[in-house]
PDB file of C-alpha atoms in Angstrom:
ATOM      1  CA  MET A   1       1.272  14.695   5.338  1.00  0.00           C
ATOM      2  CA  GLN A   2       0.401  11.153   6.352  1.00  0.00           C
ATOM      3  CA  HIS A   3       0.532  10.014   9.937  1.00  0.00           C
ATOM      4  CA  PRO A   4       3.529   7.668  10.572  1.00  0.00           C
ATOM      5  CA  GLU A   5       1.179   4.912  11.785  1.00  0.00           C
ATOM      6  CA  ALA A   6      -0.572   4.936   8.412  1.00  0.00           C
ATOM      7  CA  GLU A   7       2.678   4.080   6.642  1.00  0.00           C
ATOM      8  CA  ARG A   8       3.072   0.870   8.668  1.00  0.00           C
ATOM      9  CA  SER A   9      -0.428  -0.410   8.059  1.00  0.00           C
ATOM     10  CA  PRO A  10      -0.127  -3.446   5.750  1.00  0.00           C
ATOM     11  CA  GLN A  11      -3.761  -3.113   4.691  1.00  0.00           C
ATOM     12  CA  VAL A  12      -5.976  -0.290   3.533  1.00  0.00           C
ATOM     13  CA  CYS A  13      -9.686   0.278   3.165  1.00  0.00           C
ATOM     14  CA  LEU A  14     -10.624   1.486  -0.297  1.00  0.00           C
ATOM     15  CA  THR A  15     -14.102   3.011  -0.306  1.00  0.00           C
ATOM     16  CA  VAL A  16     -15.680   3.278  -3.752  1.00  0.00           C
ATOM     17  CA  LEU A  17     -18.824   5.327  -4.366  1.00  0.00           C
ATOM     18  CA  ILE A  18     -20.721   4.482  -7.585  1.00  0.00           C
ATOM     19  CA  PRO A  19     -24.236   4.555  -9.053  1.00  0.00           C
ATOM     20  CA  ALA A  20     -26.318   1.436  -8.388  1.00  0.00           C
ATOM     21  CA  ALA A  21     -26.491   0.812 -12.143  1.00  0.00           C
ATOM     22  CA  VAL A  22     -22.820  -0.282 -12.192  1.00  0.00           C
ATOM     23  CA  GLU A  23     -22.812  -2.225  -8.915  1.00  0.00           C
ATOM     24  CA  ASP A  24     -22.941  -5.591 -10.739  1.00  0.00           C
ATOM     25  CA  ARG A  25     -19.984  -4.636 -12.927  1.00  0.00           C
ATOM     26  CA  ALA A  26     -17.817  -3.870  -9.884  1.00  0.00           C
ATOM     27  CA  VAL A  27     -18.984  -6.857  -7.825  1.00  0.00           C
ATOM     28  CA  ASP A  28     -18.562  -9.276 -10.743  1.00  0.00           C
ATOM     29  CA  TRP A  29     -14.995  -8.040 -11.204  1.00  0.00           C
ATOM     30  CA  LEU A  30     -14.253  -8.534  -7.505  1.00  0.00           C
ATOM     31  CA  LEU A  31     -15.750 -12.036  -7.481  1.00  0.00           C
ATOM     32  CA  SER A  32     -13.669 -12.996 -10.513  1.00  0.00           C
ATOM     33  CA  HIS A  33     -10.445 -11.946  -8.733  1.00  0.00           C
ATOM     34  CA  ASP A  34     -10.439 -14.239  -5.673  1.00  0.00           C
ATOM     35  CA  ASP A  35      -6.647 -14.471  -5.918  1.00  0.00           C
ATOM     36  CA  TRP A  36      -6.394 -10.790  -4.899  1.00  0.00           C
ATOM     37  CA  GLN A  37      -7.754 -11.713  -1.442  1.00  0.00           C
ATOM     38  CA  ILE A  38     -10.042  -8.698  -1.204  1.00  0.00           C
ATOM     39  CA  GLU A  39     -12.510  -8.583   1.665  1.00  0.00           C
ATOM     40  CA  PHE A  40     -15.448  -6.414   0.627  1.00  0.00           C
ATOM     41  CA  SER A  41     -18.944  -5.290   1.471  1.00  0.00           C
ATOM     42  CA  VAL A  42     -21.593  -3.444  -0.517  1.00  0.00           C
ATOM     43  CA  HIS A  43     -23.966  -0.854   0.946  1.00  0.00           C
ATOM     44  CA  SER A  44     -26.738   1.363  -0.400  1.00  0.00           C
ATOM     45  CA  VAL A  45     -26.128   4.933   0.746  1.00  0.00           C
ATOM     46  CA  ALA A  46     -27.519   8.428   0.375  1.00  0.00           C
ATOM     47  CA  ALA A  47     -24.541  10.440  -0.826  1.00  0.00           C
ATOM     48  CA  ARG A  48     -23.620  14.069  -1.175  1.00  0.00           C
ATOM     49  CA  GLY A  49     -20.296  15.781  -1.793  1.00  0.00           C
ATOM     50  CA  PRO A  50     -17.648  16.442  -4.429  1.00  0.00           C
ATOM     51  CA  LEU A  51     -17.734  12.833  -5.707  1.00  0.00           C
ATOM     52  CA  VAL A  52     -21.505  12.938  -6.277  1.00  0.00           C
ATOM     53  CA  HIS A  53     -23.271  14.615  -9.158  1.00  0.00           C
ATOM     54  CA  LEU A  54     -26.980  15.162  -8.487  1.00  0.00           C
ATOM     55  CA  ALA A  55     -28.194  14.275 -11.974  1.00  0.00           C
ATOM     56  CA  LEU A  56     -31.850  13.427 -11.455  1.00  0.00           C
ATOM     57  CA  SER A  57     -34.416  16.073 -10.506  1.00  0.00           C
ATOM     58  CA  GLU A  58     -35.452  13.881  -7.545  1.00  0.00           C
ATOM     59  CA  GLU A  59     -31.835  13.890  -6.318  1.00  0.00           C
ATOM     60  CA  ARG A  60     -31.633  17.669  -6.584  1.00  0.00           C
ATOM     61  CA  VAL A  61     -34.879  18.056  -4.597  1.00  0.00           C
ATOM     62  CA  GLN A  62     -33.739  15.615  -1.884  1.00  0.00           C
ATOM     63  CA  GLY A  63     -30.229  17.046  -1.810  1.00  0.00           C
ATOM     64  CA  PHE A  64     -28.502  13.682  -2.086  1.00  0.00           C
ATOM     65  CA  ALA A  65     -28.111  10.810  -4.521  1.00  0.00           C
ATOM     66  CA  GLN A  66     -28.732   7.104  -4.056  1.00  0.00           C
ATOM     67  CA  ARG A  67     -25.368   5.398  -4.560  1.00  0.00           C
ATOM     68  CA  VAL A  68     -23.628   2.141  -3.792  1.00  0.00           C
ATOM     69  CA  GLU A  69     -20.642   2.180  -1.484  1.00  0.00           C
ATOM     70  CA  LEU A  70     -18.136  -0.631  -1.733  1.00  0.00           C
ATOM     71  CA  LYS A  71     -15.722  -1.046   1.162  1.00  0.00           C
ATOM     72  CA  LEU A  72     -12.707  -3.120   0.208  1.00  0.00           C
ATOM     73  CA  ILE A  73      -9.924  -4.281   2.513  1.00  0.00           C
ATOM     74  CA  ILE A  74      -6.799  -5.013   0.520  1.00  0.00           C
ATOM     75  CA  ALA A  75      -3.054  -5.292   1.002  1.00  0.00           C
ATOM     76  CA  ARG A  76      -1.454  -1.868   0.627  1.00  0.00           C
ATOM     77  CA  ALA A  77       0.957  -3.369  -1.922  1.00  0.00           C
ATOM     78  CA  ARG A  78      -1.974  -4.141  -4.281  1.00  0.00           C
ATOM     79  CA  LEU A  79      -3.794  -0.827  -3.860  1.00  0.00           C
ATOM     80  CA  ASP A  80      -2.434   0.971  -6.925  1.00  0.00           C
ATOM     81  CA  ALA A  81      -3.164  -2.031  -9.170  1.00  0.00           C
ATOM     82  CA  LEU A  82      -6.723  -2.240  -7.821  1.00  0.00           C
ATOM     83  CA  ILE A  83      -7.327   1.477  -8.320  1.00  0.00           C
ATOM     84  CA  HIS A  84      -6.001   1.220 -11.876  1.00  0.00           C
ATOM     85  CA  ALA A  85      -8.295  -1.769 -12.563  1.00  0.00           C
ATOM     86  CA  PHE A  86     -11.296   0.122 -11.182  1.00  0.00           C
ATOM     87  CA  GLU A  87     -10.413   3.274 -13.142  1.00  0.00           C
ATOM     88  CA  THR A  88     -10.483   1.155 -16.309  1.00  0.00           C
ATOM     89  CA  LEU A  89     -13.595  -0.800 -15.302  1.00  0.00           C
ATOM     90  CA  LEU A  90     -15.532   2.309 -14.241  1.00  0.00           C
ATOM     91  CA  ALA A  91     -14.268   4.788 -16.835  1.00  0.00           C
ATOM     92  CA  GLY A  92     -16.912   7.438 -17.465  1.00  0.00           C
ATOM     93  CA  VAL A  93     -18.924   6.463 -14.367  1.00  0.00           C
ATOM     94  CA  ASP A  94     -20.070   9.210 -11.996  1.00  0.00           C
ATOM     95  CA  GLY A  95     -18.250   8.149  -8.845  1.00  0.00           C
ATOM     96  CA  GLY A  96     -14.992   8.136  -6.986  1.00  0.00           C
ATOM     97  CA  TYR A  97     -13.016   6.686  -4.089  1.00  0.00           C
ATOM     98  CA  TRP A  98     -10.961   7.351  -0.980  1.00  0.00           C
ATOM     99  CA  VAL A  99      -8.401   5.310   0.961  1.00  0.00           C
ATOM    100  CA  LEU A 100      -7.896   4.858   4.704  1.00  0.00           C
ATOM    101  CA  PRO A 101      -5.349   2.763   6.625  1.00  0.00           C
ATOM    102  CA  VAL A 102      -6.624  -0.302   8.471  1.00  0.00           C
ATOM    103  CA  GLU A 103      -5.383  -0.519  12.053  1.00  0.00           C
ATOM    104  CA  ARG A 104      -6.599  -4.068  12.642  1.00  0.00           C
ATOM    105  CA  PHE A 105      -8.056  -6.841  10.514  1.00  0.00           C
ATOM    106  CA  SER A 106      -9.179 -10.057  12.144  1.00  0.00           C
ATOM    107  CA  ALA A 107     -11.989 -12.601  12.432  1.00  0.00           C
ATOM    108  CA  PHE A 108     -14.146 -13.419  15.446  1.00  0.00           C
ATOM    109  CA  GLY A 109     -13.906 -17.159  14.986  1.00  0.00           C
ATOM    110  CA  LYS A 110     -11.795 -19.818  13.357  1.00  0.00           C
ATOM    111  CA  ALA A 111     -14.492 -20.634  10.787  1.00  0.00           C
ATOM    112  CA  ALA A 112     -14.536 -17.020   9.588  1.00  0.00           C
ATOM    113  CA  ALA A 113     -10.758 -16.915   9.222  1.00  0.00           C
ATOM    114  CA  GLN A 114     -10.560 -20.015   7.026  1.00  0.00           C
TER     115      GLN A 114
END
């Protein structure tokens, strides 16, 4: 059951976890869709869990996999369309995603907000 506050949040944070080999594919798609007004960042992470398959012997020895994490802030109303686009774009890719509500979204200065 979702918390009532989460229902009122107009924006969500979609976190996408993918192999570094497909980072360019995802970032290029995001850059080509400026009209979606998606704020995003890209991070290299050491990942482990149900969304991560330890395919390489080095990953199995270390116990985690090197992945890319994309954090995307998007209007809740566009979330399903974005997930569908990413499911198509990343079909067959070893990765996944999760969604969290965004309590606040703002800029520190006028220049950043423009």
